[in-house]
Short mmCIF file of N, CA and C in Angstrom, two decimals:
data_model
loop_
_atom_site.label_atom_id
_atom_site.label_comp_id
_atom_site.label_asym_id
_atom_site.label_seq_id
_atom_site.Cartn_x
_atom_site.Cartn_y
_atom_site.Cartn_z
N SER A 791 -16.82 61.55 15.35
CA SER A 791 -15.95 61.41 16.47
C SER A 791 -15.82 59.96 16.93
N ALA A 792 -14.77 59.64 17.59
CA ALA A 792 -14.56 58.27 17.95
C ALA A 792 -15.55 57.89 19.06
N ALA A 793 -15.86 56.63 19.20
CA ALA A 793 -16.77 56.22 20.23
C ALA A 793 -16.04 56.34 21.59
N ASN A 794 -16.84 56.65 22.63
CA ASN A 794 -16.31 56.62 23.93
C ASN A 794 -16.13 55.17 24.37
N THR A 795 -14.97 54.88 24.94
CA THR A 795 -14.66 53.52 25.35
C THR A 795 -14.12 53.46 26.70
N LEU A 796 -14.30 52.31 27.36
CA LEU A 796 -13.68 51.92 28.61
C LEU A 796 -12.90 50.67 28.38
N THR A 797 -11.60 50.70 28.70
CA THR A 797 -10.75 49.49 28.60
C THR A 797 -10.45 49.05 30.05
N VAL A 798 -10.61 47.77 30.33
CA VAL A 798 -10.28 47.22 31.61
C VAL A 798 -9.31 46.03 31.37
N CYS A 799 -8.44 45.86 32.41
CA CYS A 799 -7.43 44.75 32.31
C CYS A 799 -7.43 44.01 33.62
N GLN A 800 -7.02 42.73 33.53
CA GLN A 800 -6.99 41.87 34.69
C GLN A 800 -5.76 42.04 35.58
N ASP A 801 -4.75 42.67 35.04
CA ASP A 801 -3.52 42.93 35.82
C ASP A 801 -3.25 44.42 35.90
N ILE A 802 -2.40 44.83 36.81
CA ILE A 802 -2.01 46.26 36.95
C ILE A 802 -1.34 46.72 35.72
N ASN A 803 -1.24 48.03 35.59
CA ASN A 803 -0.49 48.68 34.48
C ASN A 803 -1.08 48.38 33.14
N MET A 804 -2.40 48.16 33.08
CA MET A 804 -3.12 47.87 31.79
C MET A 804 -2.46 46.67 31.10
N SER A 805 -2.19 45.61 31.83
CA SER A 805 -1.56 44.40 31.23
C SER A 805 -2.45 43.22 31.55
N GLY A 806 -2.02 42.04 31.05
CA GLY A 806 -2.81 40.81 31.12
C GLY A 806 -3.97 40.89 30.18
N PRO A 807 -4.94 39.98 30.27
CA PRO A 807 -6.07 40.06 29.38
C PRO A 807 -6.75 41.38 29.58
N CYS A 808 -7.15 42.03 28.49
CA CYS A 808 -7.93 43.32 28.52
C CYS A 808 -9.12 43.20 27.63
N MET A 809 -10.12 44.09 27.91
CA MET A 809 -11.28 44.21 27.11
C MET A 809 -11.69 45.63 26.99
N THR A 810 -12.27 46.01 25.81
CA THR A 810 -12.71 47.38 25.63
C THR A 810 -14.19 47.38 25.25
N TRP A 811 -14.95 48.22 25.98
CA TRP A 811 -16.36 48.41 25.74
C TRP A 811 -16.58 49.78 25.07
N SER A 812 -17.54 49.88 24.12
CA SER A 812 -18.05 51.14 23.66
C SER A 812 -19.16 51.57 24.62
N ILE A 813 -19.14 52.83 25.07
CA ILE A 813 -19.98 53.18 26.21
C ILE A 813 -20.94 54.32 25.83
N PRO A 814 -22.28 54.03 25.78
CA PRO A 814 -23.22 55.14 25.73
C PRO A 814 -23.28 55.86 27.10
N ASP A 815 -23.51 57.15 27.06
CA ASP A 815 -23.47 57.98 28.26
C ASP A 815 -24.41 57.49 29.34
N ARG A 816 -23.94 57.32 30.52
CA ARG A 816 -24.65 57.04 31.76
C ARG A 816 -25.37 55.72 31.84
N LYS A 817 -25.18 54.82 30.84
CA LYS A 817 -25.77 53.55 30.97
C LYS A 817 -25.03 52.63 31.93
N CYS A 818 -25.71 51.89 32.73
CA CYS A 818 -25.05 50.91 33.63
C CYS A 818 -24.84 49.60 32.99
N TYR A 819 -23.65 49.10 33.09
CA TYR A 819 -23.28 47.81 32.50
C TYR A 819 -22.94 46.79 33.57
N HIS A 820 -23.39 45.56 33.43
CA HIS A 820 -22.83 44.49 34.19
C HIS A 820 -21.61 43.98 33.52
N ILE A 821 -20.52 43.77 34.22
CA ILE A 821 -19.25 43.47 33.55
C ILE A 821 -19.18 42.04 33.00
N GLY A 822 -20.12 41.20 33.42
CA GLY A 822 -20.18 39.86 32.90
C GLY A 822 -19.39 38.84 33.70
N ASP A 823 -19.87 37.59 33.74
CA ASP A 823 -19.30 36.62 34.61
C ASP A 823 -17.79 36.40 34.37
N ALA A 824 -17.37 36.48 33.10
CA ALA A 824 -15.94 36.20 32.80
C ALA A 824 -15.04 37.23 33.42
N TRP A 825 -15.59 38.44 33.67
CA TRP A 825 -14.72 39.55 34.23
C TRP A 825 -15.09 39.97 35.61
N ASN A 826 -16.12 39.36 36.17
CA ASN A 826 -16.57 39.77 37.50
C ASN A 826 -15.40 39.62 38.51
N ASP A 827 -15.16 40.67 39.32
CA ASP A 827 -14.14 40.63 40.35
C ASP A 827 -12.76 40.30 39.81
N LYS A 828 -12.45 40.77 38.63
CA LYS A 828 -11.13 40.50 38.01
C LYS A 828 -10.39 41.79 37.52
N VAL A 829 -11.01 42.91 37.59
CA VAL A 829 -10.41 44.11 37.04
C VAL A 829 -9.36 44.68 38.02
N SER A 830 -8.13 44.93 37.49
CA SER A 830 -7.08 45.52 38.28
C SER A 830 -6.62 46.86 37.79
N SER A 831 -6.95 47.22 36.55
CA SER A 831 -6.58 48.51 36.00
C SER A 831 -7.56 48.87 34.91
N TYR A 832 -7.71 50.17 34.59
CA TYR A 832 -8.65 50.59 33.61
C TYR A 832 -8.27 51.96 33.02
N GLU A 833 -8.87 52.23 31.87
CA GLU A 833 -8.65 53.54 31.20
C GLU A 833 -9.88 53.96 30.41
N PRO A 834 -10.54 55.05 30.82
CA PRO A 834 -11.58 55.66 30.03
C PRO A 834 -10.97 56.46 28.87
N SER A 835 -11.65 56.54 27.78
CA SER A 835 -11.17 57.36 26.66
C SER A 835 -11.48 58.82 26.80
N GLY A 836 -10.66 59.69 26.17
CA GLY A 836 -10.96 61.08 26.16
C GLY A 836 -11.08 61.69 27.53
N THR A 837 -12.15 62.43 27.75
CA THR A 837 -12.35 63.10 29.01
C THR A 837 -13.53 62.40 29.77
N MET A 838 -13.96 61.28 29.34
CA MET A 838 -15.02 60.54 29.98
C MET A 838 -14.65 60.10 31.39
N PHE A 839 -15.58 60.25 32.35
CA PHE A 839 -15.41 59.84 33.72
C PHE A 839 -16.14 58.55 33.94
N CYS A 840 -15.40 57.53 34.43
CA CYS A 840 -16.05 56.16 34.64
C CYS A 840 -16.01 55.79 36.17
N PHE A 841 -17.05 55.14 36.59
CA PHE A 841 -17.12 54.61 37.92
C PHE A 841 -17.25 53.08 37.76
N LEU A 842 -16.42 52.38 38.56
CA LEU A 842 -16.45 50.89 38.59
C LEU A 842 -17.03 50.54 39.99
N PHE A 843 -18.13 49.77 39.96
CA PHE A 843 -18.89 49.51 41.20
C PHE A 843 -18.63 48.06 41.68
N ARG A 844 -18.70 47.92 42.97
CA ARG A 844 -18.55 46.60 43.59
C ARG A 844 -19.76 45.72 43.32
N ASP A 845 -20.96 46.25 43.30
CA ASP A 845 -22.17 45.47 43.17
C ASP A 845 -22.80 45.67 41.79
N SER A 846 -23.75 44.75 41.47
CA SER A 846 -24.50 44.89 40.22
C SER A 846 -25.41 46.08 40.31
N GLY A 847 -25.92 46.56 39.14
CA GLY A 847 -26.77 47.69 39.08
C GLY A 847 -26.10 49.02 39.39
N CYS A 848 -24.78 49.07 39.33
CA CYS A 848 -24.04 50.28 39.65
C CYS A 848 -24.35 50.74 41.08
N ARG A 849 -24.24 49.84 42.03
CA ARG A 849 -24.44 50.15 43.45
C ARG A 849 -23.23 49.69 44.22
N GLY A 850 -23.24 50.12 45.48
CA GLY A 850 -22.10 49.75 46.38
C GLY A 850 -20.94 50.66 46.25
N GLY A 851 -19.86 50.24 46.81
CA GLY A 851 -18.60 51.01 46.73
C GLY A 851 -18.16 51.15 45.32
N TYR A 852 -17.33 52.14 45.01
CA TYR A 852 -16.87 52.34 43.64
C TYR A 852 -15.52 52.98 43.61
N HIS A 853 -14.87 52.81 42.48
CA HIS A 853 -13.66 53.48 42.15
C HIS A 853 -13.88 54.31 40.86
N GLY A 854 -13.51 55.53 40.86
CA GLY A 854 -13.83 56.42 39.69
C GLY A 854 -12.61 57.18 39.23
N ALA A 855 -12.55 57.47 37.91
CA ALA A 855 -11.45 58.26 37.36
C ALA A 855 -11.84 58.69 35.95
N ASN A 856 -11.16 59.70 35.47
CA ASN A 856 -11.25 60.14 34.07
C ASN A 856 -9.93 60.06 33.37
N THR A 857 -9.05 59.24 33.94
CA THR A 857 -7.71 59.01 33.35
C THR A 857 -7.29 57.59 33.64
N ARG A 858 -6.22 57.15 33.02
CA ARG A 858 -5.70 55.80 33.21
C ARG A 858 -5.44 55.50 34.68
N VAL A 859 -5.90 54.36 35.15
CA VAL A 859 -5.68 53.89 36.51
C VAL A 859 -4.87 52.62 36.41
N ASN A 860 -3.61 52.70 36.81
CA ASN A 860 -2.68 51.54 36.71
C ASN A 860 -2.84 50.55 37.79
N SER A 861 -3.38 51.00 38.95
CA SER A 861 -3.59 50.09 40.08
C SER A 861 -4.79 50.62 40.87
N MET A 862 -5.70 49.73 41.21
CA MET A 862 -6.96 50.15 41.90
C MET A 862 -6.84 49.97 43.43
N GLY A 863 -5.63 49.59 43.92
CA GLY A 863 -5.43 49.51 45.37
C GLY A 863 -6.35 48.54 46.00
N ASP A 864 -7.06 49.00 47.04
CA ASP A 864 -7.98 48.09 47.79
C ASP A 864 -9.15 47.69 46.93
N PHE A 865 -9.40 48.33 45.84
CA PHE A 865 -10.55 47.97 45.02
C PHE A 865 -10.14 46.95 43.90
N ASN A 866 -8.96 46.45 44.02
CA ASN A 866 -8.47 45.40 43.01
C ASN A 866 -9.39 44.20 43.10
N ASP A 867 -9.77 43.69 41.91
CA ASP A 867 -10.57 42.49 41.80
C ASP A 867 -11.93 42.61 42.55
N GLN A 868 -12.55 43.80 42.43
CA GLN A 868 -13.82 44.06 43.12
C GLN A 868 -14.93 44.43 42.12
N THR A 869 -14.62 44.76 40.90
CA THR A 869 -15.63 45.34 40.00
C THR A 869 -16.72 44.35 39.46
N THR A 870 -17.95 44.72 39.57
CA THR A 870 -19.07 43.92 39.03
C THR A 870 -19.84 44.74 37.98
N SER A 871 -19.93 46.00 38.10
CA SER A 871 -20.64 46.88 37.12
C SER A 871 -19.93 48.17 36.96
N PHE A 872 -20.32 48.88 35.88
CA PHE A 872 -19.63 50.18 35.66
C PHE A 872 -20.54 51.14 34.91
N GLN A 873 -20.29 52.42 35.05
CA GLN A 873 -21.08 53.46 34.38
C GLN A 873 -20.13 54.60 34.06
N CYS A 874 -20.32 55.23 32.90
CA CYS A 874 -19.49 56.36 32.51
C CYS A 874 -20.30 57.52 32.09
N ASN A 875 -19.78 58.71 32.33
CA ASN A 875 -20.39 59.98 32.00
C ASN A 875 -19.54 60.70 30.99
N VAL A 876 -20.07 60.97 29.82
CA VAL A 876 -19.35 61.66 28.74
C VAL A 876 -19.27 63.12 29.06
#
């Protein structure tokens, strides 16, 4: 089966620079300095549910979905860490 992935993009509608991570279940990831507070849209693969957190260590406020998110609204440019549940 294909790896579970999370794709994030710096602009709305999955545009601008994008990056895709392969995601082991429930592991917390720091998004990295180059992407910190820059995510504007994202898409988990398959039926995976992902949470994008404001703070490191998958803490603080979050935005979550199991489908493509074209605009994160008030959570735009807030993501520091993320975690996905397969």
